Amino acid sequence: MKSQRIYTIAFLVTGFPPDVSGVSHFNLERAQWFAKQDMYRVVVFAPDWQNELSSGLPVSNLDGKLIIERYPSKPWPPYKLTHVPKFLAANQINNKLAYYQPDLIIMTDVERFFLLSTW
């Protein structure tokens, strides 16, 4: 029997748990849904909330198919509950993208990444 190829999807987000917004929970649910499919490995790049949390989330039964990579972040001045990437995050994310070699990169909160952050 021919084995099925595993595709790697990378999500770059500014909203992700422990943030409790609807966007954050949707981003987690979407990542988990893709990771539960047989053909995807999912890497999520999410804020580190200035190191205020542990690096991992309890994700059951996904056997390395859902990877959470935290990037250095800072509060966005107009709305301090939103954390956006720091300058050094761009290089870190680029290096991790080179390591994981995703087949598809999906950026959510695009206006935050390009207008409100360091990129």
C-alpha angles and dihedrals in degrees: 000000000000114000117234119244116247113225121206118223121190121202118196109197141163094200117066137127137314078051106087100211121124090245091055093050091045091052090052094045092049092049091049092048093054092044090055091058115093096235103051140076111190128208116189120197107203138163119279090216087229090301092299093136143042115270096242138067122207102257115168131210098000099114097210093316091117115052122180115204115187120211127201108269142179134200114269105240098227091050112017094191088070114078119204131188121279120226093262090054091073093063093042092051092046091052092049091047089053089050097049096038095207120207090213132022117201120191118196125187086034093171089058094048095050105028106028104032138055099276 
